[in-house]
Tab-separated table of C-alpha atoms and ligand atoms in Angstrom:
chain	number	residue	atom	x	y	z
A	1	MET	CA	-0.051	0.097	-0.067
A	2	LYS	CA	1.447	3.395	-1.002
A	3	SER	CA	0.476	6.045	1.311
A	4	GLU	CA	1.265	9.522	2.394
A	5	TYR	CA	1.628	8.787	6.183
A	6	GLY	CA	2.627	5.946	8.294
A	7	VAL	CA	0.342	4.232	10.901
A	8	ARG	CA	1.208	2.732	14.258
A	9	VAL	CA	-0.533	1.011	17.274
A	10	ILE	CA	0.047	3.165	20.244
A	11	GLY	CA	-2.266	1.646	22.755
A	12	THR	CA	-4.386	-1.421	23.689
A	13	GLY	CA	-7.046	-2.232	26.119
A	14	ARG	CA	-9.526	-5.017	26.826
A	15	ALA	CA	-12.679	-5.626	29.137
A	16	VAL	CA	-14.676	-8.866	29.955
A	17	PRO	CA	-17.453	-9.409	32.230
A	18	ASP	CA	-16.931	-10.687	35.752
A	19	ARG	CA	-19.422	-13.499	35.547
A	20	ILE	CA	-17.976	-16.898	34.517
A	21	LEU	CA	-19.658	-19.862	33.089
A	22	THR	CA	-17.684	-23.035	33.259
A	23	ASN	CA	-17.969	-26.197	31.266
A	24	GLU	CA	-19.239	-27.833	34.453
A	25	ASP	CA	-22.047	-25.192	34.557
A	26	LEU	CA	-22.993	-25.870	31.046
A	27	SER	CA	-23.114	-29.656	31.608
A	28	LYS	CA	-26.074	-28.945	34.006
A	29	ILE	CA	-27.935	-26.981	31.149
A	30	VAL	CA	-27.427	-29.174	28.071
A	31	ASP	CA	-26.261	-32.829	27.408
A	32	THR	CA	-22.391	-32.052	27.356
A	33	SER	CA	-19.322	-32.445	29.545
A	34	ASP	CA	-16.115	-30.820	30.535
A	35	GLU	CA	-14.275	-33.659	28.730
A	36	TRP	CA	-16.049	-33.082	25.303
A	37	ILE	CA	-15.716	-29.322	25.366
A	38	SER	CA	-12.112	-29.333	26.367
A	39	THR	CA	-10.875	-31.920	24.002
A	40	ARG	CA	-13.041	-30.692	21.041
A	41	THR	CA	-12.527	-26.861	21.565
A	42	GLY	CA	-9.939	-26.196	24.119
A	43	ILE	CA	-12.532	-23.941	26.068
A	44	LYS	CA	-12.740	-24.297	29.794
A	45	ARG	CA	-14.588	-21.067	30.840
A	46	ARG	CA	-16.278	-18.064	29.134
A	47	HIS	CA	-17.069	-14.627	30.699
A	48	VAL	CA	-20.736	-13.673	30.237
A	49	LEU	CA	-22.644	-10.648	30.673
A	50	SER	CA	-25.090	-10.329	33.648
A	51	GLU	CA	-28.580	-9.173	33.360
A	52	GLY	CA	-28.467	-5.376	32.937
A	53	GLU	CA	-24.894	-5.308	31.730
A	54	ASN	CA	-24.269	-4.639	28.016
A	55	ASN	CA	-21.841	-4.578	25.082
A	56	SER	CA	-21.463	-0.784	25.555
A	57	ASP	CA	-20.327	-1.170	29.178
A	58	LEU	CA	-17.540	-3.473	27.843
A	59	ALA	CA	-16.789	-1.541	24.804
A	60	THR	CA	-16.509	1.816	27.037
A	61	LEU	CA	-14.144	0.215	29.393
A	62	ALA	CA	-11.980	-1.337	26.756
A	63	ALA	CA	-11.840	2.017	24.860
A	64	GLU	CA	-10.896	3.976	28.177
A	65	ARG	CA	-8.201	1.331	28.933
A	66	ALA	CA	-6.672	1.691	25.484
A	67	LEU	CA	-6.740	5.433	25.587
A	68	GLU	CA	-5.022	5.467	28.920
A	69	ASP	CA	-2.339	2.996	27.612
A	70	ALA	CA	-1.715	5.417	24.682
A	71	GLY	CA	-1.752	8.486	26.840
A	72	VAL	CA	-4.281	10.064	24.476
A	73	LYS	CA	-7.404	11.899	25.365
A	74	ALA	CA	-10.861	10.891	23.998
A	75	GLU	CA	-11.315	14.358	22.385
A	76	GLU	CA	-8.325	13.571	20.192
A	77	ILE	CA	-9.890	10.589	18.361
A	78	ASP	CA	-10.913	11.396	14.886
A	79	PHE	CA	-12.577	7.934	14.155
A	80	LEU	CA	-14.033	5.417	16.451
A	81	ILE	CA	-14.902	2.159	14.654
A	82	ILE	CA	-16.409	-0.950	16.333
A	83	GLY	CA	-16.547	-4.396	14.718
A	84	THR	CA	-19.644	-5.919	16.127
A	85	VAL	CA	-22.548	-7.962	15.324
A	86	THR	CA	-24.155	-7.502	18.753
A	87	ALA	CA	-24.643	-3.774	19.339
A	88	ASP	CA	-26.896	-2.765	22.164
A	89	LEU	CA	-29.477	-1.533	19.601
A	90	ILE	CA	-30.350	-2.311	15.981
A	91	PHE	CA	-29.607	1.435	15.733
A	92	PRO	CA	-28.054	3.882	16.487
A	93	SER	CA	-24.592	2.041	16.536
A	94	LEU	CA	-22.654	0.815	19.422
A	95	ALA	CA	-19.935	3.213	18.477
A	96	VAL	CA	-22.052	6.286	18.821
A	97	LEU	CA	-23.002	5.009	22.446
A	98	VAL	CA	-19.271	4.558	23.365
A	99	GLN	CA	-18.420	7.898	21.784
A	100	ASP	CA	-20.787	9.632	24.125
A	101	ARG	CA	-19.735	7.677	27.088
A	102	ILE	CA	-15.993	8.189	26.737
A	103	GLY	CA	-16.492	11.823	25.512
A	104	ALA	CA	-14.791	11.450	21.929
A	105	ARG	CA	-16.831	14.486	20.974
A	106	ASN	CA	-14.670	15.269	17.974
A	107	ALA	CA	-14.831	11.752	16.497
A	108	ALA	CA	-16.919	10.237	13.638
A	109	ALA	CA	-18.158	6.819	14.979
A	110	TRP	CA	-19.673	3.797	13.336
A	111	ASP	CA	-20.187	0.034	13.434
A	112	LEU	CA	-18.792	-2.507	11.066
A	113	SER	CA	-20.400	-5.913	10.470
A	114	ALA	CA	-17.974	-8.549	9.430
A	115	ALA	CA	-18.641	-11.071	12.311
A	116	CYS	CA	-15.526	-12.378	13.956
A	117	SER	CA	-13.458	-10.557	11.339
A	118	GLY	CA	-14.892	-7.248	12.388
A	119	PHE	CA	-11.658	-5.981	14.256
A	120	LEU	CA	-9.322	-6.684	11.396
A	121	PHE	CA	-11.816	-5.114	8.753
A	122	GLY	CA	-12.063	-2.051	11.239
A	123	LEU	CA	-8.088	-1.877	11.465
A	124	GLN	CA	-7.728	-1.921	7.613
A	125	GLN	CA	-10.465	0.712	7.436
A	126	ALA	CA	-8.947	3.150	9.979
A	127	ARG	CA	-5.289	2.435	8.555
A	128	ALA	CA	-6.406	3.433	5.079
A	129	MET	CA	-8.068	6.510	6.545
A	130	LEU	CA	-5.075	7.698	8.703
A	131	ALA	CA	-2.427	6.786	5.895
A	132	SER	CA	-4.451	9.048	3.506
A	133	GLY	CA	-4.487	11.947	5.937
A	134	GLN	CA	-8.037	11.982	6.717
A	135	GLY	CA	-7.346	12.010	10.518
A	136	GLN	CA	-4.602	11.852	13.131
A	137	LYS	CA	-5.969	9.150	15.657
A	138	ALA	CA	-8.414	6.434	15.641
A	139	LEU	CA	-9.896	3.988	18.055
A	140	VAL	CA	-10.784	0.630	16.671
A	141	LEU	CA	-12.459	-2.051	18.759
A	142	GLY	CA	-13.910	-5.606	18.314
A	143	SER	CA	-16.753	-5.775	20.901
A	144	GLU	CA	-19.381	-8.447	21.369
A	145	ALA	CA	-22.333	-9.618	23.437
A	146	LEU	CA	-22.356	-13.112	21.785
A	147	THR	CA	-24.126	-14.861	24.563
A	148	ARG	CA	-27.165	-12.673	23.833
A	149	LEU	CA	-27.256	-14.613	20.511
A	150	THR	CA	-26.688	-17.964	21.824
A	151	ASN	CA	-29.311	-20.711	22.199
A	152	TYR	CA	-28.693	-22.410	25.460
A	153	ARG	CA	-30.791	-25.459	24.309
A	154	ASP	CA	-28.212	-26.257	21.467
A	155	ARG	CA	-25.423	-28.110	22.704
A	156	ASN	CA	-23.468	-27.677	19.162
A	157	THR	CA	-23.101	-23.877	19.676
A	158	CYS	CA	-23.835	-22.746	23.383
A	159	VAL	CA	-20.562	-24.083	24.647
A	160	LEU	CA	-18.497	-22.038	22.308
A	161	PHE	CA	-19.297	-18.592	22.921
A	162	GLY	CA	-18.450	-15.665	25.466
A	163	ASP	CA	-18.489	-11.876	25.688
A	164	GLY	CA	-15.855	-9.229	25.603
A	165	SER	CA	-14.363	-6.171	23.959
A	166	GLY	CA	-10.815	-5.185	22.942
A	167	ALA	CA	-9.495	-1.897	21.658
A	168	VAL	CA	-6.481	-0.203	19.959
A	169	VAL	CA	-5.587	3.290	19.503
A	170	LEU	CA	-3.930	4.049	16.028
A	171	GLU	CA	-1.848	7.205	15.147
A	172	ALA	CA	-0.826	8.607	11.789
A	173	CYS	CA	2.924	9.098	11.766
A	174	ASP	CA	5.978	9.756	9.722
A	175	PRO	CA	6.096	7.099	6.997
A	176	GLU	CA	9.450	6.121	8.496
A	177	GLU	CA	7.804	5.210	11.773
A	178	ASN	CA	5.053	3.222	10.199
A	179	THR	CA	4.660	-0.282	12.241
A	180	ILE	CA	1.703	-1.664	10.315
A	181	LEU	CA	3.397	-3.759	7.478
A	182	SER	CA	0.305	-5.124	5.848
A	183	THR	CA	-3.464	-5.752	6.262
A	184	GLY	CA	-5.760	-7.654	4.249
A	185	ILE	CA	-9.519	-8.520	4.197
A	186	ARG	CA	-11.728	-10.905	2.162
A	187	SER	CA	-15.266	-12.202	2.063
A	188	ASP	CA	-17.236	-14.837	0.219
A	189	GLY	CA	-21.148	-14.416	0.465
A	190	SER	CA	-21.851	-17.724	-1.307
A	191	LEU	CA	-21.070	-19.431	2.097
A	192	ALA	CA	-23.356	-17.040	4.224
A	193	ASP	CA	-25.736	-19.853	5.254
A	194	LEU	CA	-23.038	-21.774	7.100
A	195	LEU	CA	-22.980	-19.448	10.061
A	196	LYS	CA	-25.701	-17.219	10.662
A	197	CYS	CA	-28.762	-16.194	12.765
A	198	PRO	CA	-31.552	-17.403	10.310
A	199	LYS	CA	-34.269	-15.199	11.584
A	200	GLY	CA	-34.858	-12.150	13.823
A	201	GLY	CA	-33.665	-9.564	11.191
A	202	THR	CA	-35.804	-7.170	9.000
A	203	ALA	CA	-36.718	-10.075	6.799
A	204	ASP	CA	-38.242	-12.164	9.518
A	205	PRO	CA	-38.636	-10.058	12.684
A	206	VAL	CA	-39.012	-11.891	15.905
A	207	THR	CA	-42.298	-13.627	16.771
A	208	PRO	CA	-42.882	-15.850	19.815
A	209	GLU	CA	-42.700	-18.893	17.418
A	210	ILE	CA	-39.122	-17.776	16.130
A	211	ILE	CA	-37.979	-17.332	19.828
A	212	GLU	CA	-39.267	-20.695	20.688
A	213	SER	CA	-37.599	-22.302	17.545
A	214	GLY	CA	-34.273	-20.659	18.365
A	215	GLU	CA	-33.935	-19.369	14.841
A	216	ASP	CA	-33.084	-15.923	16.003
A	217	LYS	CA	-29.892	-17.493	17.594
A	218	ILE	CA	-26.524	-18.589	16.096
A	219	HIS	CA	-26.590	-21.546	13.802
A	220	MET	CA	-23.311	-22.994	12.352
A	221	ALA	CA	-22.273	-25.851	10.189
A	222	GLY	CA	-19.308	-26.483	12.434
A	223	LYS	CA	-17.326	-29.062	10.293
A	224	ASP	CA	-17.623	-26.720	7.226
A	225	VAL	CA	-16.711	-23.677	9.067
A	226	PHE	CA	-13.596	-25.358	10.610
A	227	LYS	CA	-12.377	-26.268	7.276
A	228	HIS	CA	-12.719	-22.913	5.708
A	229	ALA	CA	-11.269	-21.077	8.670
A	230	VAL	CA	-8.047	-23.096	8.414
A	231	ARG	CA	-7.845	-22.711	4.713
A	232	ASN	CA	-8.593	-19.040	4.495
A	233	MET	CA	-6.622	-17.802	7.547
A	234	GLY	CA	-3.708	-19.925	6.005
A	235	SER	CA	-3.943	-18.138	2.641
A	236	ALA	CA	-4.428	-14.799	4.342
A	237	ALA	CA	-1.194	-15.258	6.230
A	238	GLU	CA	0.740	-16.308	3.212
A	239	LYS	CA	-0.352	-13.207	1.518
A	240	ALA	CA	0.487	-11.018	4.155
A	241	LEU	CA	3.927	-12.280	4.573
A	242	GLU	CA	4.487	-12.014	0.831
A	243	GLU	CA	3.154	-8.384	0.745
A	244	ALA	CA	5.335	-7.475	3.532
A	245	GLY	CA	8.418	-9.398	2.304
A	246	ILE	CA	9.092	-11.288	5.412
A	247	LYS	CA	9.549	-14.960	6.284
A	248	ALA	CA	7.200	-16.857	8.648
A	249	GLU	CA	10.251	-17.513	11.001
A	250	GLU	CA	10.722	-13.764	11.298
A	251	VAL	CA	7.176	-13.466	13.027
A	252	SER	CA	7.466	-13.420	16.726
A	253	LEU	CA	3.924	-14.161	17.725
A	254	LEU	CA	0.777	-15.402	15.771
A	255	ILE	CA	-2.516	-14.169	17.262
A	256	PRO	CA	-5.331	-16.145	15.492
A	257	HIS	CA	-9.109	-15.681	16.213
A	258	GLN	CA	-9.817	-17.898	19.113
A	259	ALA	CA	-12.510	-20.160	17.870
A	260	ASN	CA	-11.112	-23.628	18.561
A	261	THR	CA	-7.622	-24.886	19.621
A	262	ARG	CA	-7.831	-27.538	16.847
A	263	ILE	CA	-8.352	-24.675	14.238
A	264	MET	CA	-5.356	-22.870	15.613
A	265	GLU	CA	-3.235	-26.084	15.714
A	266	SER	CA	-4.199	-27.066	12.124
A	267	LEU	CA	-3.230	-23.455	11.020
A	268	ALA	CA	0.133	-23.678	12.689
A	269	LYS	CA	0.895	-26.734	11.133
A	270	ARG	CA	-0.144	-25.477	7.558
A	271	LEU	CA	2.011	-22.403	8.019
A	272	ALA	CA	4.962	-24.528	9.701
A	273	PHE	CA	4.707	-22.301	12.681
A	274	PRO	CA	5.765	-23.758	16.177
A	275	MET	CA	2.911	-23.671	18.702
A	276	GLU	CA	5.038	-21.681	21.262
A	277	LYS	CA	4.708	-18.767	18.942
A	278	VAL	CA	0.861	-19.114	18.766
A	279	TYR	CA	-1.028	-17.008	21.427
A	280	MET	CA	-4.003	-18.874	22.731
A	281	ASN	CA	-6.368	-17.745	25.630
A	282	ILE	CA	-9.679	-19.683	24.363
A	283	GLU	CA	-9.412	-21.713	27.466
A	284	GLU	CA	-10.413	-18.627	29.537
A	285	TYR	CA	-12.859	-16.659	27.290
A	286	GLY	CA	-14.312	-19.031	24.662
A	287	ASN	CA	-14.943	-17.512	21.305
A	288	THR	CA	-15.721	-13.851	21.530
A	289	SER	CA	-16.037	-13.228	17.807
A	290	ALA	CA	-14.616	-9.606	16.692
A	291	ALA	CA	-13.277	-9.188	20.260
A	292	SER	CA	-11.080	-12.189	20.436
A	293	ILE	CA	-7.963	-10.674	18.486
A	294	PRO	CA	-7.854	-7.274	20.392
A	295	ILE	CA	-8.477	-9.041	23.712
A	296	ALA	CA	-5.611	-11.562	23.028
A	297	LEU	CA	-3.259	-8.655	21.686
A	298	ASP	CA	-3.734	-6.640	24.982
A	299	GLU	CA	-3.246	-9.587	27.090
A	300	ALA	CA	-0.208	-10.837	25.155
A	301	ARG	CA	1.235	-7.298	25.563
A	302	GLU	CA	0.643	-7.367	29.216
A	303	LYS	CA	2.365	-10.885	29.503
A	304	GLY	CA	5.416	-9.634	27.685
A	305	ARG	CA	4.606	-11.959	24.675
A	306	VAL	CA	4.702	-8.914	22.211
A	307	LYS	CA	8.322	-8.078	21.860
A	308	PRO	CA	8.880	-4.376	21.011
A	309	GLY	CA	9.403	-3.867	17.381
A	310	GLU	CA	8.974	-7.626	16.583
A	311	PRO	CA	6.429	-8.502	13.747
A	312	ILE	CA	3.210	-10.160	14.957
A	313	LEU	CA	0.719	-11.566	12.708
A	314	LEU	CA	-3.076	-11.384	13.373
A	315	LEU	CA	-5.557	-13.705	11.549
A	316	ALA	CA	-9.346	-13.637	11.636
A	317	PHE	CA	-12.117	-15.744	10.150
A	318	GLY	CA	-15.889	-15.531	10.698
A	319	GLY	CA	-19.384	-15.574	9.402
A	320	GLY	CA	-20.062	-14.181	6.013
A	321	PHE	CA	-17.631	-15.721	5.404
A	322	THR	CA	-15.098	-13.035	6.144
A	323	TRP	CA	-11.456	-13.337	6.877
A	324	GLY	CA	-8.401	-11.206	7.198
A	325	SER	CA	-4.911	-10.601	8.348
A	326	ALA	CA	-2.669	-7.841	9.907
A	327	LEU	CA	1.179	-7.860	10.188
A	328	LEU	CA	2.417	-5.266	12.451
A	329	SER	CA	4.766	-4.440	15.389
A	330	ILE	CA	4.313	-2.458	18.569
A	331	LYS	CA	7.244	-0.447	20.019
A	332	GLU	CA	5.813	0.265	23.408
A	333	THR	CA	5.567	-2.241	26.282
A	334	LYS	CA	2.569	-2.234	28.313
B	401	UT7	O1	-16.055	-17.737	15.100
B	401	UT7	C1	-16.411	-18.135	13.729
B	401	UT7	C2	-15.824	-19.455	13.518
B	401	UT7	N1	-16.184	-20.560	14.233
B	401	UT7	C3	-15.438	-21.576	14.065
B	401	UT7	O2	-14.415	-21.571	13.563
B	401	UT7	C4	-16.030	-22.875	14.691
B	401	UT7	C5	-15.500	-24.040	13.751
B	401	UT7	N2	-16.066	-25.362	14.246
B	401	UT7	C6	-15.629	-25.961	15.361
B	401	UT7	O3	-15.019	-25.487	16.067
B	401	UT7	C7	-16.117	-27.454	15.509
B	401	UT7	O4	-16.744	-27.840	14.283
B	401	UT7	C8	-17.257	-27.620	16.675
B	401	UT7	C9	-16.338	-27.400	18.071
B	401	UT7	C10	-18.190	-26.754	16.556
B	401	UT7	C11	-17.748	-29.014	16.672
B	401	UT7	O5	-16.666	-29.903	16.731
B	401	UT7	P1	-16.609	-31.200	15.803
B	401	UT7	O6	-15.580	-32.036	16.100
B	401	UT7	O7	-16.801	-30.483	14.388
B	401	UT7	O8	-18.029	-31.921	16.272
B	401	UT7	P2	-19.368	-32.252	15.446
B	401	UT7	O9	-20.162	-31.100	15.111
B	401	UT7	O10	-18.956	-33.115	14.178
B	401	UT7	O11	-20.030	-33.293	16.330
B	401	UT7	C12	-19.441	-34.670	16.789
B	401	UT7	C13	-20.394	-35.197	17.871
B	401	UT7	C14	-21.667	-35.308	17.376
B	401	UT7	O12	-22.176	-36.387	17.662
B	401	UT7	P3	-22.695	-37.713	16.842
B	401	UT7	O13	-23.425	-37.300	15.765
B	401	UT7	O14	-21.243	-38.144	16.306
B	401	UT7	O15	-23.142	-38.618	17.815
B	401	UT7	C15	-22.370	-34.048	18.082
B	401	UT7	O16	-23.712	-34.226	18.420
B	401	UT7	O17	-20.414	-34.369	19.103
B	401	UT7	C16	-21.550	-34.012	19.510
B	401	UT7	N3	-21.557	-32.772	20.067
B	401	UT7	C17	-21.470	-32.702	21.352
B	401	UT7	N4	-21.235	-33.615	22.452
B	401	UT7	C18	-21.133	-33.108	23.612
B	401	UT7	C19	-21.641	-31.545	19.457
B	401	UT7	N5	-21.688	-30.677	20.460
B	401	UT7	C20	-21.494	-31.326	21.569
B	401	UT7	C21	-21.316	-30.979	23.058
B	401	UT7	N6	-21.147	-32.069	23.895
B	401	UT7	N7	-21.444	-29.740	23.369
């Protein structure tokens, strides 16, 4: 990408609900077991919103923490983009609610719908806007309340999802200080049926019958999604490395979307990437959709797993299908 300005990540933050739902808890609700969930997915616990708590509460906290980490005031933000499919309201957007709560009064704020890839789609959008001189600073979030779209009568899906929010602050800089080496996004709408909420949108607004059938909640053809996730994140990674002109061995940390430990292992194998260099926290949070990558990024920085200046590779895959990559480094430690 040829651009006027460089772009760098200068802060990260995350927030998850306090309430925890364990595999043991779920085995009392549906016919499942800790053994099945652990071995098939890698998940042990997930953090879930309590009644009265909402996506906007998590997003506000994650945004404030990222701003504090970056040493940036909310009024300095030009763009506030939130990747989400679980906004508090159908409209207005989650982003404008967060804008108001954090006091980002000089920003343009909007949501972006790309399911689990929403954060990387937002990162690419913000990067392009800052690199072309349309603003100085951006806040990009992935923020989800997926448990509000989960059918707790369906064991195929209810064990997978958790709630959470992650944020990064981006800043336009001198091209020589640029630390975002590449971003790439793709989608394939011909496979939309494999992962979706079949009803409850404007085509089939919710009725008591729809609620009873669970069709307003997440449906997924798990095995198909698994296969496409490995294939598409794999090709996204290869393209990102090629574009940036660096070898897989030079990447110091891989942060894939946290959907299934077995997906991450298959992906690492395909890329000949040692598992020690793959960041995983799915055990604690489950699949938090668009929030999974920025939560993992913030946590990895806190644990010292993101080495200053060393390239890290972010990879996402989700409903749509959508997928994407970002290859970047972060100078500052947390
Ligand atoms: O974030 C967006 C991207 N999402 C993903 O990437 C998710 C991708 N898919 C997956 O991670 C996996 O496909 C799942 C974890 C969803 C399912 O794992 P699987 O190994 O593909 O299992 P399966 O759906 O083929 O089911 C195998 C068996 C079935 O029983 P039978 O038909 O063999 O008797 C299921 O009924 O496991 C059964 N099963 C369960 N058993 C206990 C499915 N869910 C459960 C459960 N507890 N929770």
